[in-house]
Amino acid sequence: VSSSTNNGKAAEQAFIRSLGDRYPLGDAELRKWCWCYTALRHRSSPLSSGSRSADLSALAVWSVIYNNPGQLTSNYNALKERIESAGKVSRALLIIEEHIFPNGLSSRIMGGLGLSVNNQKLPQQPTPFPKPTATNEEIYAWEYSYYAINSCISPEGISFELQDFLEGISSSCGRRGSRSSLSKLFNLASLSNDQGRKAADAS
């Protein structure tokens, strides 16, 4: 393992520890959501489902596809299974959005996480996934690069946008208490877009 790789891992671990002091999420969860945030802002959906880069379906896709690379977890079958699962989740969520959710609720949920289509950067083209003939070592090398979160790490500290996202995840998932979570979701579901965002930010 090169010294630059070790230095990168040390910087990542220090960054995750600093986040752990601020948000009620475990190290593995923080790493996952940092990666999902980066993917939402900078990447096109890896599925041909027509998902926009910043919608709720895309968030679900990225969260299912995510993996923390390792010698025991990085192989083609595991990657293929995550991609297939992400497709199923995306299709199910699109049906829910169309037939169950009130109009605009998904956008308000993303707004409550500090994300919207308007603040997304131009997404990159989807990264080609490894071929079935790739070895486990090649899969691991690909995943080590693909699932990197170094773009979140900056000498200037954590960005305000990432802070909003992690706080939104923490409160929406009940890590700030069930009352905070339910109040946030109720406000998002019952008010207009602008009012819902303001009420969610204040809760």
CSV table of N, CA, C and O in Angstrom, one decimal, residues 33-101:
chain,number,residue,atom,x,y,z
A,33,TRP,N,-23.2,8.6,3.6
A,33,TRP,CA,-24.0,9.8,3.2
A,33,TRP,C,-23.2,10.9,2.6
A,33,TRP,O,-23.6,11.6,1.8
A,34,CYS,N,-21.9,10.9,3.0
A,34,CYS,CA,-21.0,11.9,2.4
A,34,CYS,C,-20.8,11.5,0.9
A,34,CYS,O,-20.8,12.3,0.0
A,35,TRP,N,-20.7,10.2,0.6
A,35,TRP,CA,-20.5,9.7,-0.7
A,35,TRP,C,-21.8,10.0,-1.5
A,35,TRP,O,-21.8,10.4,-2.7
A,36,CYS,N,-23.0,9.7,-0.9
A,36,CYS,CA,-24.2,9.9,-1.6
A,36,CYS,C,-24.4,11.4,-1.9
A,36,CYS,O,-24.9,11.7,-3.0
A,37,TYR,N,-24.1,12.2,-1.0
A,37,TYR,CA,-24.1,13.7,-1.3
A,37,TYR,C,-23.3,14.1,-2.5
A,37,TYR,O,-23.8,14.8,-3.4
A,38,THR,N,-22.1,13.6,-2.5
A,38,THR,CA,-21.2,13.9,-3.7
A,38,THR,C,-21.8,13.3,-5.0
A,38,THR,O,-21.8,14.0,-6.0
A,39,ALA,N,-22.3,12.1,-4.9
A,39,ALA,CA,-22.9,11.5,-6.1
A,39,ALA,C,-24.1,12.3,-6.6
A,39,ALA,O,-24.3,12.5,-7.8
A,40,LEU,N,-24.9,12.7,-5.7
A,40,LEU,CA,-26.1,13.5,-6.1
A,40,LEU,C,-25.8,14.8,-6.7
A,40,LEU,O,-26.4,15.2,-7.7
A,41,ARG,N,-24.7,15.4,-6.3
A,41,ARG,CA,-24.3,16.7,-6.8
A,41,ARG,C,-23.5,16.7,-8.1
A,41,ARG,O,-23.5,17.6,-8.9
A,42,HIS,N,-22.8,15.6,-8.3
A,42,HIS,CA,-21.8,15.6,-9.4
A,42,HIS,C,-22.0,14.5,-10.4
A,42,HIS,O,-21.3,14.5,-11.4
A,43,ARG,N,-22.9,13.5,-10.2
A,43,ARG,CA,-23.0,12.4,-11.1
A,43,ARG,C,-24.4,12.2,-11.6
A,43,ARG,O,-25.3,12.5,-10.9
A,44,SER,N,-24.4,11.7,-12.8
A,44,SER,CA,-25.7,11.2,-13.4
A,44,SER,C,-26.1,9.9,-12.8
A,44,SER,O,-25.2,9.1,-12.4
A,45,SER,N,-27.4,9.6,-12.7
A,45,SER,CA,-27.8,8.3,-12.2
A,45,SER,C,-27.2,7.2,-13.0
A,45,SER,O,-27.2,7.3,-14.3
A,46,PRO,N,-26.7,6.1,-12.4
A,46,PRO,CA,-26.2,5.0,-13.2
A,46,PRO,C,-27.2,4.1,-13.8
A,46,PRO,O,-26.9,3.2,-14.6
A,47,LEU,N,-28.5,4.4,-13.5
A,47,LEU,CA,-29.6,3.6,-14.1
A,47,LEU,C,-30.3,4.4,-15.2
A,47,LEU,O,-30.3,5.6,-15.1
A,48,SER,N,-30.8,3.7,-16.2
A,48,SER,CA,-31.5,4.3,-17.3
A,48,SER,C,-32.9,4.5,-17.0
A,48,SER,O,-33.8,4.1,-17.7
A,49,SER,N,-33.2,5.1,-15.8
A,49,SER,CA,-34.6,5.2,-15.3
A,49,SER,C,-35.2,6.6,-15.6
A,49,SER,O,-36.3,6.9,-15.2
A,50,GLY,N,-34.3,7.5,-16.1
A,50,GLY,CA,-34.8,8.8,-16.3
A,50,GLY,C,-34.7,9.7,-15.1
A,50,GLY,O,-35.3,10.8,-15.1
A,51,SER,N,-34.1,9.2,-14.0
A,51,SER,CA,-34.1,10.0,-12.8
A,51,SER,C,-33.2,11.2,-13.0
A,51,SER,O,-32.2,11.2,-13.6
A,52,ARG,N,-33.7,12.3,-12.4
A,52,ARG,CA,-32.8,13.5,-12.4
A,52,ARG,C,-31.8,13.3,-11.3
A,52,ARG,O,-31.9,12.5,-10.4
A,53,SER,N,-30.7,14.1,-11.4
A,53,SER,CA,-29.6,13.9,-10.5
A,53,SER,C,-29.9,14.2,-9.1
A,53,SER,O,-29.2,13.7,-8.2
A,54,ALA,N,-30.9,15.0,-8.8
A,54,ALA,CA,-31.2,15.5,-7.4
A,54,ALA,C,-32.5,15.1,-6.9
A,54,ALA,O,-33.0,15.7,-5.9
A,55,ASP,N,-33.2,14.1,-7.5
A,55,ASP,CA,-34.5,13.7,-7.0
A,55,ASP,C,-34.4,12.6,-6.0
A,55,ASP,O,-33.4,12.0,-5.7
A,56,LEU,N,-35.6,12.3,-5.4
A,56,LEU,CA,-35.6,11.3,-4.3
A,56,LEU,C,-35.2,9.9,-4.8
A,56,LEU,O,-34.6,9.2,-4.1
A,57,SER,N,-35.6,9.6,-6.0
A,57,SER,CA,-35.3,8.3,-6.6
A,57,SER,C,-33.8,8.2,-6.7
A,57,SER,O,-33.2,7.1,-6.5
A,58,ALA,N,-33.1,9.2,-7.2
A,58,ALA,CA,-31.6,9.2,-7.3
A,58,ALA,C,-31.0,9.0,-6.0
A,58,ALA,O,-30.0,8.2,-5.8
A,59,LEU,N,-31.5,9.6,-4.9
A,59,LEU,CA,-30.9,9.4,-3.6
A,59,LEU,C,-31.1,8.0,-3.1
A,59,LEU,O,-30.1,7.4,-2.6
A,60,ALA,N,-32.2,7.4,-3.4
A,60,ALA,CA,-32.4,6.0,-3.1
A,60,ALA,C,-31.5,5.1,-3.9
A,60,ALA,O,-30.9,4.1,-3.3
A,61,VAL,N,-31.3,5.4,-5.2
A,61,VAL,CA,-30.4,4.6,-6.0
A,61,VAL,C,-28.9,4.6,-5.5
A,61,VAL,O,-28.3,3.6,-5.3
A,62,TRP,N,-28.5,5.8,-5.2
A,62,TRP,CA,-27.1,6.0,-4.7
A,62,TRP,C,-26.9,5.3,-3.3
A,62,TRP,O,-25.8,4.7,-3.1
A,63,SER,N,-27.9,5.3,-2.5
A,63,SER,CA,-27.8,4.7,-1.1
A,63,SER,C,-27.7,3.2,-1.2
A,63,SER,O,-27.1,2.6,-0.4
A,64,VAL,N,-28.4,2.6,-2.2
A,64,VAL,CA,-28.4,1.2,-2.4
A,64,VAL,C,-27.1,0.7,-3.1
A,64,VAL,O,-26.5,-0.3,-2.8
A,65,ILE,N,-26.6,1.5,-4.1
A,65,ILE,CA,-25.4,1.1,-4.8
A,65,ILE,C,-24.1,1.3,-4.0
A,65,ILE,O,-23.2,0.6,-4.2
A,66,TYR,N,-24.2,2.1,-3.0
A,66,TYR,CA,-23.0,2.4,-2.2
A,66,TYR,C,-22.4,1.1,-1.6
A,66,TYR,O,-23.1,0.2,-1.1
A,67,ASN,N,-21.1,1.1,-1.5
A,67,ASN,CA,-20.3,0.1,-0.8
A,67,ASN,C,-19.0,0.7,-0.3
A,67,ASN,O,-18.4,1.6,-0.9
A,68,ASN,N,-18.6,0.2,0.9
A,68,ASN,CA,-17.3,0.6,1.5
A,68,ASN,C,-16.3,-0.4,1.0
A,68,ASN,O,-16.4,-1.6,1.5
A,69,PRO,N,-15.5,-0.1,0.0
A,69,PRO,CA,-14.6,-1.1,-0.6
A,69,PRO,C,-13.8,-1.9,0.4
A,69,PRO,O,-13.3,-1.4,1.4
A,70,GLY,N,-13.7,-3.2,0.1
A,70,GLY,CA,-12.8,-4.1,0.9
A,70,GLY,C,-12.5,-5.4,0.2
A,70,GLY,O,-13.2,-5.7,-0.7
A,71,GLN,N,-11.5,-6.0,0.6
A,71,GLN,CA,-11.1,-7.3,-0.1
A,71,GLN,C,-12.2,-8.3,-0.1
A,71,GLN,O,-12.3,-9.2,-1.0
A,72,LEU,N,-13.0,-8.3,1.0
A,72,LEU,CA,-14.0,-9.3,1.1
A,72,LEU,C,-15.4,-8.9,0.5
A,72,LEU,O,-16.2,-9.8,0.3
A,73,THR,N,-15.6,-7.6,0.3
A,73,THR,CA,-16.9,-7.2,-0.2
A,73,THR,C,-16.8,-6.7,-1.6
A,73,THR,O,-17.9,-6.4,-2.2
A,74,SER,N,-15.7,-6.5,-2.2
A,74,SER,CA,-15.5,-6.0,-3.6
A,74,SER,C,-15.4,-7.1,-4.6
A,74,SER,O,-14.3,-7.6,-4.8
A,75,ASN,N,-16.5,-7.5,-5.2
A,75,ASN,CA,-16.5,-8.5,-6.2
A,75,ASN,C,-17.6,-8.3,-7.2
A,75,ASN,O,-18.6,-7.5,-6.8
A,76,TYR,N,-17.6,-8.9,-8.3
A,76,TYR,CA,-18.6,-8.5,-9.4
A,76,TYR,C,-20.0,-8.9,-9.0
A,76,TYR,O,-20.9,-8.2,-9.2
A,77,ASN,N,-20.2,-10.1,-8.4
A,77,ASN,CA,-21.5,-10.5,-8.0
A,77,ASN,C,-22.2,-9.6,-7.0
A,77,ASN,O,-23.4,-9.3,-7.1
A,78,ALA,N,-21.4,-9.2,-6.0
A,78,ALA,CA,-21.9,-8.2,-5.0
A,78,ALA,C,-22.3,-6.9,-5.7
A,78,ALA,O,-23.3,-6.3,-5.4
A,79,LEU,N,-21.4,-6.4,-6.6
A,79,LEU,CA,-21.7,-5.2,-7.3
A,79,LEU,C,-23.0,-5.3,-8.1
A,79,LEU,O,-23.9,-4.4,-8.2
A,80,LYS,N,-23.1,-6.4,-8.9
A,80,LYS,CA,-24.3,-6.7,-9.7
A,80,LYS,C,-25.5,-6.7,-8.9
A,80,LYS,O,-26.6,-6.2,-9.3
A,81,GLU,N,-25.5,-7.4,-7.8
A,81,GLU,CA,-26.6,-7.5,-6.9
A,81,GLU,C,-27.1,-6.1,-6.4
A,81,GLU,O,-28.3,-5.8,-6.3
A,82,ARG,N,-26.1,-5.2,-6.0
A,82,ARG,CA,-26.5,-3.9,-5.6
A,82,ARG,C,-27.1,-3.1,-6.7
A,82,ARG,O,-28.1,-2.3,-6.5
A,83,ILE,N,-26.6,-3.2,-7.9
A,83,ILE,CA,-27.2,-2.5,-9.1
A,83,ILE,C,-28.6,-3.0,-9.4
A,83,ILE,O,-29.5,-2.1,-9.6
A,84,GLU,N,-28.8,-4.3,-9.3
A,84,GLU,CA,-30.2,-4.8,-9.5
A,84,GLU,C,-31.1,-4.4,-8.4
A,84,GLU,O,-32.3,-4.0,-8.7
A,85,SER,N,-30.7,-4.4,-7.2
A,85,SER,CA,-31.5,-3.9,-6.1
A,85,SER,C,-31.8,-2.4,-6.2
A,85,SER,O,-33.0,-2.0,-5.9
A,86,ALA,N,-30.8,-1.6,-6.7
A,86,ALA,CA,-31.1,-0.2,-6.9
A,86,ALA,C,-32.2,0.0,-7.9
A,86,ALA,O,-33.0,0.9,-7.8
A,87,GLY,N,-32.1,-0.8,-9.0
A,87,GLY,CA,-33.2,-0.7,-10.0
A,87,GLY,C,-34.5,-0.9,-9.5
A,87,GLY,O,-35.5,-0.2,-9.8
A,88,LYS,N,-34.7,-2.0,-8.6
A,88,LYS,CA,-36.0,-2.3,-8.1
A,88,LYS,C,-36.5,-1.2,-7.1
A,88,LYS,O,-37.6,-0.8,-7.2
A,89,VAL,N,-35.5,-0.7,-6.3
A,89,VAL,CA,-35.9,0.4,-5.4
A,89,VAL,C,-36.4,1.7,-6.2
A,89,VAL,O,-37.3,2.3,-5.9
A,90,SER,N,-35.6,2.0,-7.2
A,90,SER,CA,-36.0,3.2,-8.1
A,90,SER,C,-37.3,3.0,-8.7
A,90,SER,O,-38.2,4.0,-8.6
A,91,ARG,N,-37.6,1.8,-9.3
A,91,ARG,CA,-38.9,1.6,-9.9
A,91,ARG,C,-40.1,1.7,-8.8
A,91,ARG,O,-41.1,2.3,-9.1
A,92,ALA,N,-39.8,1.1,-7.7
A,92,ALA,CA,-40.9,1.2,-6.6
A,92,ALA,C,-41.1,2.6,-6.2
A,92,ALA,O,-42.3,3.0,-6.0
A,93,LEU,N,-40.0,3.4,-6.0
A,93,LEU,CA,-40.2,4.7,-5.5
A,93,LEU,C,-40.9,5.6,-6.5
A,93,LEU,O,-41.7,6.5,-6.2
A,94,LEU,N,-40.6,5.4,-7.8
A,94,LEU,CA,-41.2,6.2,-8.9
A,94,LEU,C,-42.8,5.9,-8.9
A,94,LEU,O,-43.6,6.8,-9.1
A,95,ILE,N,-43.2,4.7,-8.6
A,95,ILE,CA,-44.6,4.3,-8.5
A,95,ILE,C,-45.2,5.0,-7.3
A,95,ILE,O,-46.3,5.6,-7.4
A,96,ILE,N,-44.5,5.0,-6.2
A,96,ILE,CA,-45.0,5.7,-5.0
A,96,ILE,C,-45.2,7.2,-5.2
A,96,ILE,O,-46.2,7.8,-4.8
A,97,GLU,N,-44.2,7.8,-5.8
A,97,GLU,CA,-44.2,9.2,-6.1
A,97,GLU,C,-45.4,9.6,-7.0
A,97,GLU,O,-46.0,10.6,-6.8
A,98,GLU,N,-45.7,8.7,-8.0
A,98,GLU,CA,-46.7,9.0,-9.0
A,98,GLU,C,-48.1,8.7,-8.4
A,98,GLU,O,-49.0,9.5,-8.7
A,99,HIS,N,-48.3,7.7,-7.6
A,99,HIS,CA,-49.6,7.3,-7.2
A,99,HIS,C,-50.0,7.5,-5.8
A,99,HIS,O,-51.2,7.4,-5.4
A,100,ILE,N,-49.0,7.7,-4.9
A,100,ILE,CA,-49.3,7.9,-3.5
A,100,ILE,C,-48.9,9.2,-2.9
A,100,ILE,O,-49.7,9.8,-2.2
A,101,PHE,N,-47.7,9.7,-3.2
A,101,PHE,CA,-47.2,10.9,-2.6
A,101,PHE,C,-48.1,12.1,-3.2
A,101,PHE,O,-48.4,12.1,-4.3
